[in-house]
Short mmCIF file of C-alpha atoms and ligand atoms in Angstrom, two decimals:
data_model
loop_
_atom_site.label_atom_id
_atom_site.label_comp_id
_atom_site.label_asym_id
_atom_site.label_seq_id
_atom_site.Cartn_x
_atom_site.Cartn_y
_atom_site.Cartn_z
CA MET E 1034 -35.35 -7.39 112.10
CA ALA E 1035 -35.36 -3.93 110.51
CA THR E 1036 -32.01 -2.65 109.33
CA SER E 1037 -30.85 0.71 107.97
CA LEU E 1038 -29.21 1.19 104.60
CA SER E 1039 -25.99 2.37 106.20
CA GLN E 1040 -25.97 -0.81 108.31
CA VAL E 1041 -26.43 -2.86 105.13
CA PHE E 1042 -23.49 -1.02 103.60
CA ARG E 1043 -21.27 -1.58 106.64
CA ASP E 1044 -22.11 -5.27 106.48
CA THR E 1045 -21.33 -5.50 102.79
CA HIS E 1046 -17.64 -6.14 102.39
CA LEU E 1047 -16.45 -5.58 98.86
CA GLN E 1048 -14.05 -8.30 97.82
CA PRO E 1049 -10.75 -7.13 96.24
CA LYS E 1050 -11.89 -8.57 92.87
CA HIS E 1051 -14.80 -6.09 92.94
CA ILE E 1052 -12.38 -3.18 92.95
CA ILE E 1053 -9.05 -4.39 91.48
CA PRO E 1054 -8.94 -5.20 87.75
CA LEU E 1055 -7.03 -8.19 86.37
CA ASP E 1056 -3.46 -7.49 85.25
CA PHE E 1057 -4.39 -8.06 81.60
CA ASP E 1058 -0.73 -7.95 80.41
CA THR E 1059 0.07 -11.16 82.27
CA VAL E 1060 -2.70 -13.44 80.94
CA ARG E 1061 -2.61 -15.39 77.68
CA GLU E 1062 -5.79 -17.44 78.20
CA LEU E 1063 -9.22 -16.45 79.46
CA PRO E 1064 -9.21 -17.27 83.19
CA ASP E 1065 -12.24 -19.11 84.56
CA SER E 1066 -13.05 -16.02 86.67
CA HIS E 1067 -13.69 -14.14 83.39
CA ALA E 1068 -15.29 -16.94 81.32
CA TRP E 1069 -19.05 -16.32 81.07
CA ILE E 1070 -21.45 -19.16 80.21
CA GLN E 1071 -22.56 -18.91 76.61
CA THR E 1072 -26.34 -18.83 76.21
CA ASP E 1073 -28.62 -17.89 73.30
CA ASP E 1074 -29.12 -14.56 74.95
CA PHE E 1075 -25.36 -14.04 74.70
CA SER E 1076 -25.21 -14.02 70.92
CA CYS E 1077 -25.77 -10.92 68.89
CA ALA E 1078 -28.76 -10.23 66.61
CA TYR E 1079 -26.18 -9.06 64.09
CA GLN E 1080 -24.60 -12.51 63.98
CA ILE E 1081 -27.75 -14.63 64.01
CA ARG E 1082 -29.81 -12.60 61.55
CA MET E 1083 -27.37 -11.37 58.95
CA ASN E 1084 -30.18 -11.17 56.35
CA GLU E 1085 -32.49 -9.03 58.39
CA LEU E 1086 -30.15 -6.46 59.86
CA PRO E 1087 -32.08 -4.21 62.21
CA THR E 1088 -31.84 -0.53 61.36
CA THR E 1089 -29.45 1.19 63.64
CA ILE E 1090 -29.77 4.26 65.87
CA PRO E 1091 -30.17 7.62 64.08
CA VAL E 1092 -27.33 10.08 63.51
CA ILE E 1093 -28.62 13.62 64.21
CA ASP E 1094 -27.07 16.95 63.21
CA LEU E 1095 -27.30 19.20 66.28
CA GLN E 1096 -27.74 22.24 64.03
CA ALA E 1097 -30.65 20.73 62.01
CA PRO E 1098 -33.72 23.02 61.99
CA ASN E 1099 -35.97 20.15 63.16
CA VAL E 1100 -33.51 18.89 65.80
CA VAL E 1101 -36.16 18.83 68.59
CA GLU E 1102 -38.42 16.55 66.57
CA LEU E 1103 -35.51 14.33 65.46
CA MET E 1104 -34.17 13.90 69.00
CA GLY E 1105 -37.63 13.34 70.47
CA ASN E 1106 -38.37 10.62 67.91
CA ALA E 1107 -34.98 8.96 68.42
CA CYS E 1108 -35.38 8.93 72.20
CA ARG E 1109 -38.92 7.55 72.07
CA ARG E 1110 -37.92 4.77 69.64
CA TRP E 1111 -34.37 3.94 70.78
CA GLY E 1112 -33.50 5.92 73.91
CA MET E 1113 -30.33 6.65 72.00
CA PHE E 1114 -28.87 8.57 69.04
CA GLN E 1115 -25.52 9.72 67.67
CA VAL E 1116 -24.94 13.46 67.41
CA THR E 1117 -22.76 15.33 64.89
CA ASN E 1118 -21.95 19.03 64.52
CA HIS E 1119 -21.73 19.16 68.33
CA ASP E 1120 -18.95 21.71 68.69
CA VAL E 1121 -16.63 19.40 70.65
CA PRO E 1122 -13.29 19.63 68.79
CA SER E 1123 -12.06 16.26 67.53
CA SER E 1124 -8.56 17.31 68.65
CA LEU E 1125 -9.82 17.48 72.27
CA VAL E 1126 -11.49 14.07 71.99
CA ASP E 1127 -8.23 12.65 70.58
CA GLU E 1128 -6.25 14.15 73.47
CA VAL E 1129 -8.58 12.56 76.04
CA VAL E 1130 -8.24 9.18 74.33
CA GLU E 1131 -4.44 9.53 74.17
CA HIS E 1132 -4.30 10.28 77.91
CA ALA E 1133 -6.57 7.31 78.60
CA ARG E 1134 -4.30 5.11 76.48
CA ARG E 1135 -1.24 6.36 78.40
CA LEU E 1136 -2.96 5.76 81.75
CA PHE E 1137 -4.08 2.20 81.03
CA ALA E 1138 -0.65 1.36 79.51
CA LEU E 1139 1.01 1.97 82.92
CA PRO E 1140 2.24 -1.13 84.77
CA ALA E 1141 -0.45 -2.63 87.03
CA GLU E 1142 1.41 -1.71 90.24
CA GLN E 1143 1.47 1.95 89.16
CA LYS E 1144 -2.27 2.00 88.29
CA LEU E 1145 -3.03 0.47 91.68
CA LYS E 1146 -1.61 3.61 93.36
CA ALA E 1147 -4.77 5.39 92.16
CA LEU E 1148 -7.12 2.55 93.11
CA ARG E 1149 -10.69 3.57 94.01
CA SER E 1150 -11.22 3.17 97.77
CA PRO E 1151 -13.96 0.72 98.86
CA SER E 1152 -16.21 3.60 99.92
CA GLY E 1153 -15.09 5.97 97.15
CA ALA E 1154 -16.39 6.79 93.69
CA THR E 1155 -13.30 8.01 91.83
CA GLY E 1156 -10.02 6.50 90.65
CA TYR E 1157 -8.88 3.29 88.98
CA GLY E 1158 -10.92 0.08 89.25
CA VAL E 1159 -13.43 -2.38 87.85
CA ALA E 1160 -16.98 -1.25 86.94
CA ARG E 1161 -19.09 -0.40 89.96
CA ILE E 1162 -21.76 -2.91 88.88
CA SER E 1163 -19.28 -5.82 89.20
CA PRO E 1164 -20.59 -7.24 92.51
CA PHE E 1165 -23.92 -7.98 90.77
CA PHE E 1166 -22.34 -10.64 88.56
CA SER E 1167 -20.71 -13.95 89.40
CA LYS E 1168 -18.13 -13.55 86.60
CA LEU E 1169 -15.71 -10.67 86.13
CA MET E 1170 -15.52 -8.28 83.18
CA TRP E 1171 -12.77 -7.79 80.62
CA HIS E 1172 -12.52 -4.13 81.53
CA GLU E 1173 -10.70 -1.54 83.61
CA GLY E 1174 -11.95 1.98 84.28
CA PHE E 1175 -10.89 5.32 85.72
CA THR E 1176 -13.58 7.62 87.16
CA ILE E 1177 -13.21 11.39 87.53
CA MET E 1178 -15.61 13.71 89.34
CA GLY E 1179 -14.49 17.34 89.25
CA SER E 1180 -10.72 17.65 89.36
CA ALA E 1181 -8.65 14.58 88.47
CA GLY E 1182 -5.71 16.02 90.48
CA GLU E 1183 -5.71 13.74 93.50
CA HIS E 1184 -5.49 10.50 91.51
CA ALA E 1185 -3.40 11.90 88.64
CA LYS E 1186 -0.70 12.87 91.17
CA GLN E 1187 -0.62 9.29 92.43
CA LEU E 1188 0.00 8.07 88.86
CA TRP E 1189 2.42 10.75 87.65
CA PRO E 1190 3.77 12.69 90.70
CA HIS E 1191 5.63 15.19 88.48
CA HIS E 1192 3.63 15.33 85.24
CA TYR E 1193 -0.04 15.30 86.07
CA GLU E 1194 -1.09 18.85 85.04
CA ASP E 1195 -1.61 18.16 81.36
CA PHE E 1196 -3.84 15.17 82.15
CA CYS E 1197 -5.94 17.31 84.54
CA ASP E 1198 -6.24 20.23 82.09
CA VAL E 1199 -7.42 18.01 79.26
CA MET E 1200 -9.96 16.24 81.51
CA ASP E 1201 -11.22 19.62 82.82
CA ASN E 1202 -11.66 21.00 79.31
CA TYR E 1203 -13.45 17.90 78.15
CA GLN E 1204 -15.80 17.92 81.15
CA LYS E 1205 -16.67 21.58 80.48
CA LYS E 1206 -17.50 20.81 76.84
CA MET E 1207 -19.51 17.75 77.83
CA LYS E 1208 -21.52 19.63 80.44
CA SER E 1209 -22.46 22.37 78.04
CA LEU E 1210 -23.39 19.85 75.31
CA ALA E 1211 -25.43 17.75 77.77
CA TYR E 1212 -27.25 20.87 78.98
CA LYS E 1213 -28.11 21.83 75.38
CA ILE E 1214 -29.41 18.33 74.68
CA LEU E 1215 -31.38 18.23 77.94
CA LEU E 1216 -33.20 21.46 76.97
CA LEU E 1217 -33.99 20.06 73.51
CA LEU E 1218 -35.33 16.85 75.03
CA LEU E 1219 -37.50 18.71 77.56
CA LYS E 1220 -38.86 20.76 74.69
CA SER E 1221 -39.65 17.59 72.74
CA LEU E 1222 -41.56 16.34 75.79
CA GLY E 1223 -43.66 19.49 75.70
CA VAL E 1224 -42.23 20.98 78.91
CA ASP E 1225 -43.18 24.68 78.68
CA GLU E 1226 -41.34 27.70 80.13
CA GLU E 1227 -43.34 27.57 83.36
CA ASP E 1228 -42.55 23.89 83.97
CA GLN E 1229 -38.90 24.55 83.11
CA GLN E 1230 -38.84 27.15 85.93
CA LEU E 1231 -40.35 24.58 88.25
CA LEU E 1232 -37.75 21.97 87.37
CA CYS E 1233 -35.14 24.65 87.83
CA SER E 1234 -36.15 25.50 91.36
CA SER E 1235 -37.06 22.00 92.53
CA SER E 1236 -34.68 19.96 94.64
CA ALA E 1237 -33.78 17.94 91.54
CA SER E 1238 -32.42 21.20 90.11
CA LEU E 1239 -31.83 19.84 86.64
CA TYR E 1240 -30.25 23.06 85.50
CA GLN E 1241 -27.43 22.76 87.98
CA SER E 1242 -26.45 19.34 86.79
CA GLU E 1243 -22.91 18.04 87.06
CA SER E 1244 -20.98 15.37 85.25
CA ALA E 1245 -18.74 12.41 86.00
CA LEU E 1246 -16.21 11.15 83.49
CA GLN E 1247 -15.41 7.49 83.02
CA LEU E 1248 -12.41 6.35 80.97
CA ASN E 1249 -13.05 2.75 79.84
CA SER E 1250 -10.41 0.30 78.63
CA TYR E 1251 -11.14 -3.11 77.06
CA PRO E 1252 -7.77 -4.82 76.43
CA THR E 1253 -7.41 -7.37 73.62
CA CYS E 1254 -9.04 -10.59 74.77
CA PRO E 1255 -7.88 -14.20 74.07
CA ASN E 1256 -11.48 -15.50 73.83
CA PRO E 1257 -13.99 -12.71 73.14
CA ASN E 1258 -16.79 -15.24 72.51
CA ARG E 1259 -16.86 -16.12 76.18
CA ALA E 1260 -15.85 -12.78 77.68
CA VAL E 1261 -17.87 -9.68 78.53
CA GLY E 1262 -16.33 -6.20 78.42
CA LEU E 1263 -19.09 -4.45 80.31
CA ALA E 1264 -22.03 -6.56 81.50
CA PRO E 1265 -25.60 -5.58 80.51
CA HIS E 1266 -26.69 -2.48 82.41
CA THR E 1267 -28.51 0.82 82.17
CA ASP E 1268 -26.84 4.10 83.13
CA SER E 1269 -28.38 5.61 86.23
CA LEU E 1270 -28.35 9.37 85.61
CA LEU E 1271 -30.07 11.69 83.07
CA LEU E 1272 -27.94 11.39 79.95
CA THR E 1273 -24.70 9.69 78.98
CA ILE E 1274 -22.53 11.14 76.20
CA LEU E 1275 -20.13 8.53 74.90
CA HIS E 1276 -17.14 8.55 72.59
CA GLN E 1277 -16.04 5.11 71.36
CA ASN E 1278 -12.87 4.64 69.32
CA ASP E 1279 -13.16 3.00 65.90
CA ILE E 1280 -13.64 -0.51 67.31
CA ASN E 1281 -17.02 -2.27 67.48
CA GLY E 1282 -18.16 -3.70 70.78
CA LEU E 1283 -21.05 -1.62 72.11
CA GLN E 1284 -24.45 -3.32 71.75
CA ILE E 1285 -27.97 -2.37 72.82
CA PHE E 1286 -30.77 -4.78 73.65
CA GLN E 1287 -33.96 -4.44 71.62
CA GLU E 1288 -37.14 -6.22 72.62
CA GLY E 1289 -37.99 -8.91 70.03
CA ILE E 1290 -34.70 -8.45 68.17
CA GLY E 1291 -31.91 -9.05 70.66
CA TRP E 1292 -28.44 -7.55 70.95
CA THR E 1293 -27.77 -5.01 68.22
CA PRO E 1294 -24.38 -3.38 67.55
CA VAL E 1295 -23.91 0.38 67.70
CA PRO E 1296 -21.22 0.93 65.07
CA PRO E 1297 -18.75 3.77 65.59
CA VAL E 1298 -19.50 6.82 63.37
CA PRO E 1299 -16.36 8.96 62.94
CA GLY E 1300 -16.77 12.33 64.67
CA ALA E 1301 -20.15 11.49 66.21
CA LEU E 1302 -20.89 11.20 69.94
CA ILE E 1303 -23.43 8.71 71.26
CA VAL E 1304 -26.14 10.05 73.55
CA ASN E 1305 -28.20 7.66 75.64
CA ILE E 1306 -31.07 8.07 78.05
CA GLY E 1307 -30.36 7.09 81.65
CA ASP E 1308 -32.74 5.90 84.37
CA LEU E 1309 -33.46 9.41 85.71
CA MET E 1310 -34.43 10.78 82.30
CA HIS E 1311 -36.63 7.71 81.80
CA ILE E 1312 -38.44 8.66 85.03
CA ILE E 1313 -38.64 12.38 84.22
CA SER E 1314 -40.05 11.61 80.77
CA ASN E 1315 -42.74 9.54 82.44
CA ALA E 1316 -41.34 6.50 80.62
CA ARG E 1317 -41.80 8.02 77.17
CA PHE E 1318 -38.03 7.67 76.71
CA PRO E 1319 -36.75 4.15 77.44
CA THR E 1320 -33.56 3.75 79.44
CA VAL E 1321 -31.10 1.82 77.28
CA TYR E 1322 -29.95 -1.65 78.29
CA HIS E 1323 -26.47 -2.02 76.83
CA ARG E 1324 -23.25 -4.04 77.08
CA VAL E 1325 -19.76 -4.22 75.57
CA ILE E 1326 -18.02 -7.20 73.98
CA PRO E 1327 -14.19 -7.13 73.86
CA ASN E 1328 -12.05 -7.63 70.75
CA GLU E 1329 -9.44 -10.31 70.07
CA THR E 1330 -6.88 -8.14 68.29
CA ARG E 1331 -7.61 -4.51 69.10
CA HIS E 1332 -7.66 -2.63 72.38
CA ARG E 1333 -10.93 -0.70 72.69
CA PHE E 1334 -11.29 2.58 74.59
CA SER E 1335 -14.35 4.65 75.32
CA ILE E 1336 -14.98 7.88 77.21
CA ALA E 1337 -18.35 8.18 78.95
CA CYS E 1338 -19.69 11.34 80.48
CA PHE E 1339 -22.60 10.85 82.91
CA TYR E 1340 -24.75 13.94 83.38
CA GLY E 1341 -27.11 14.25 86.31
CA PRO E 1342 -28.40 16.48 89.08
CA ARG E 1343 -25.68 17.70 91.44
CA LEU E 1344 -27.45 16.28 94.49
CA ILE E 1345 -27.64 12.78 93.06
CA LEU E 1346 -24.07 12.80 91.75
CA SER E 1347 -22.72 13.90 95.10
CA LEU E 1348 -24.73 11.08 96.68
CA HIS E 1349 -22.70 8.66 94.54
CA HIS E 1350 -19.94 9.34 97.12
CA CYS E 1351 -22.24 8.55 99.99
CA PRO E 1352 -22.15 4.95 101.32
CA SER E 1353 -25.85 4.56 102.06
CA PHE E 1354 -26.87 5.86 98.62
CA ARG E 1355 -24.24 3.67 97.00
CA SER E 1356 -25.68 0.67 98.77
CA LEU E 1357 -29.13 1.59 97.47
CA VAL E 1358 -27.96 1.89 93.87
CA PHE E 1359 -25.22 -0.70 93.66
CA ASP E 1360 -25.53 -3.21 96.46
CA LEU E 1361 -29.19 -4.02 96.81
C1 LIG G 1091 -21.60 8.80 88.10
C2 LIG G 1091 -21.49 7.50 87.94
C3 LIG G 1091 -22.21 6.72 86.90
C4 LIG G 1091 -21.69 5.30 87.09
C5 LIG G 1091 -21.39 5.29 88.57
C6 LIG G 1091 -20.64 6.59 88.75
O1 LIG G 1091 -20.53 6.93 90.11
C7 LIG G 1091 -19.24 6.50 88.11
C8 LIG G 1091 -19.12 5.32 87.15
C9 LIG G 1091 -20.38 5.09 86.29
C10 LIG G 1091 -20.47 3.66 85.79
C11 LIG G 1091 -19.62 3.37 84.52
C12 LIG G 1091 -19.83 1.90 84.08
C13 LIG G 1091 -21.32 1.48 84.09
C14 LIG G 1091 -21.99 1.95 85.42
C15 LIG G 1091 -23.39 1.37 85.56
C16 LIG G 1091 -21.06 1.60 86.57
O2 LIG G 1091 -21.00 0.55 87.17
O3 LIG G 1091 -20.21 2.67 86.81
C17 LIG G 1091 -21.94 3.47 85.48
C18 LIG G 1091 -22.62 4.16 86.67
C19 LIG G 1091 -24.07 4.59 86.47
O4 LIG G 1091 -24.51 4.88 85.37
O5 LIG G 1091 -24.73 4.62 87.49
O1 AKG G 1092 -17.60 1.38 76.22
C1 AKG G 1092 -18.71 1.61 75.79
O2 AKG G 1092 -18.96 1.68 74.58
C2 AKG G 1092 -19.88 1.78 76.75
C3 AKG G 1092 -19.46 2.23 78.12
C4 AKG G 1092 -20.62 2.27 79.06
O3 AKG G 1092 -21.64 1.70 78.83
C5 AKG G 1092 -20.47 2.99 80.35
O4 AKG G 1092 -19.38 3.52 80.65
O5 AKG G 1092 -21.49 3.07 81.07
FE1 FE2 G 1093 -23.22 2.36 80.22
#
């Protein structure tokens, strides 16, 4: 019998564990719900082939005269690069991380006041891809689209303004950086002025793109060898701009090599190609399959900014689109 997407969504009941993170402060051992089966695929190329370390993703100076060529090459080969000289003040990045640290340090019952609703896209919760996996991730996140006000008030009824201002400023900086990078990438693909106009006026309207901000927290983990911070996935939009603190954990999958670490470079931001950019580039840029492994002694934080066409981002709120992307 034929069924509509919205019907599928109505029939899909998210279980609480697919929204509510574990209260990490209360556990001393890895619970079975979070213990992933160890397979060969699980281990990292870095650990199994210490003698033949794969070269890692390029670090590109945004002001370099040949930046178009450098970015084009990096995206064709890796779908990813790190960017320096990007004009995002390190003081602003530090402030965002400090606010994230403060948010995730709140008691669980306080964080749950800003819990993402089952049909919503913003607020506190586990990664949206969680229902795809039988085990749970060693991770908690907080998603912001536009103003963070609504959820920040639930967390700090009297002192939420500073949090909102910092998140607003960071989103503005990220949007303008993502736009700059998008233009450079289109140029590297040979998109001429006329085609740029076309993309501009089409329903995809790339030039009116918006962003969503995701604060990620990976608490210290009693058994990181069997836990997964963020399960293997690709990001769905055009570009992701990521700040990771100084703790390893992010890995990308390379055909024929395996899982390869992306080491933190102080001051650099990671840029990775998402599914939409992969499509727009006619598959010349690969979308990056990546994951995060937690750490035994240090709490890892990252700040991801997802940049994509306004229409598609607003559809992330819409149940039938969500069921298409996340539930099928
Ligand atoms: C705009 C978005 C991208 C994202 C889904 C979301 O609506 C907000 C959270 C984002 C995130 C972060 C963790 C990995 C990911 C796959 C997920 O489950 O939620 C991405 C989503 C994405 O790239 O589609
Ligand atoms: O924490 C990281 O390094 C990666 C986060 C990520 O992949 C995401 O938010 O989509
Ligand atoms: Fe990701």
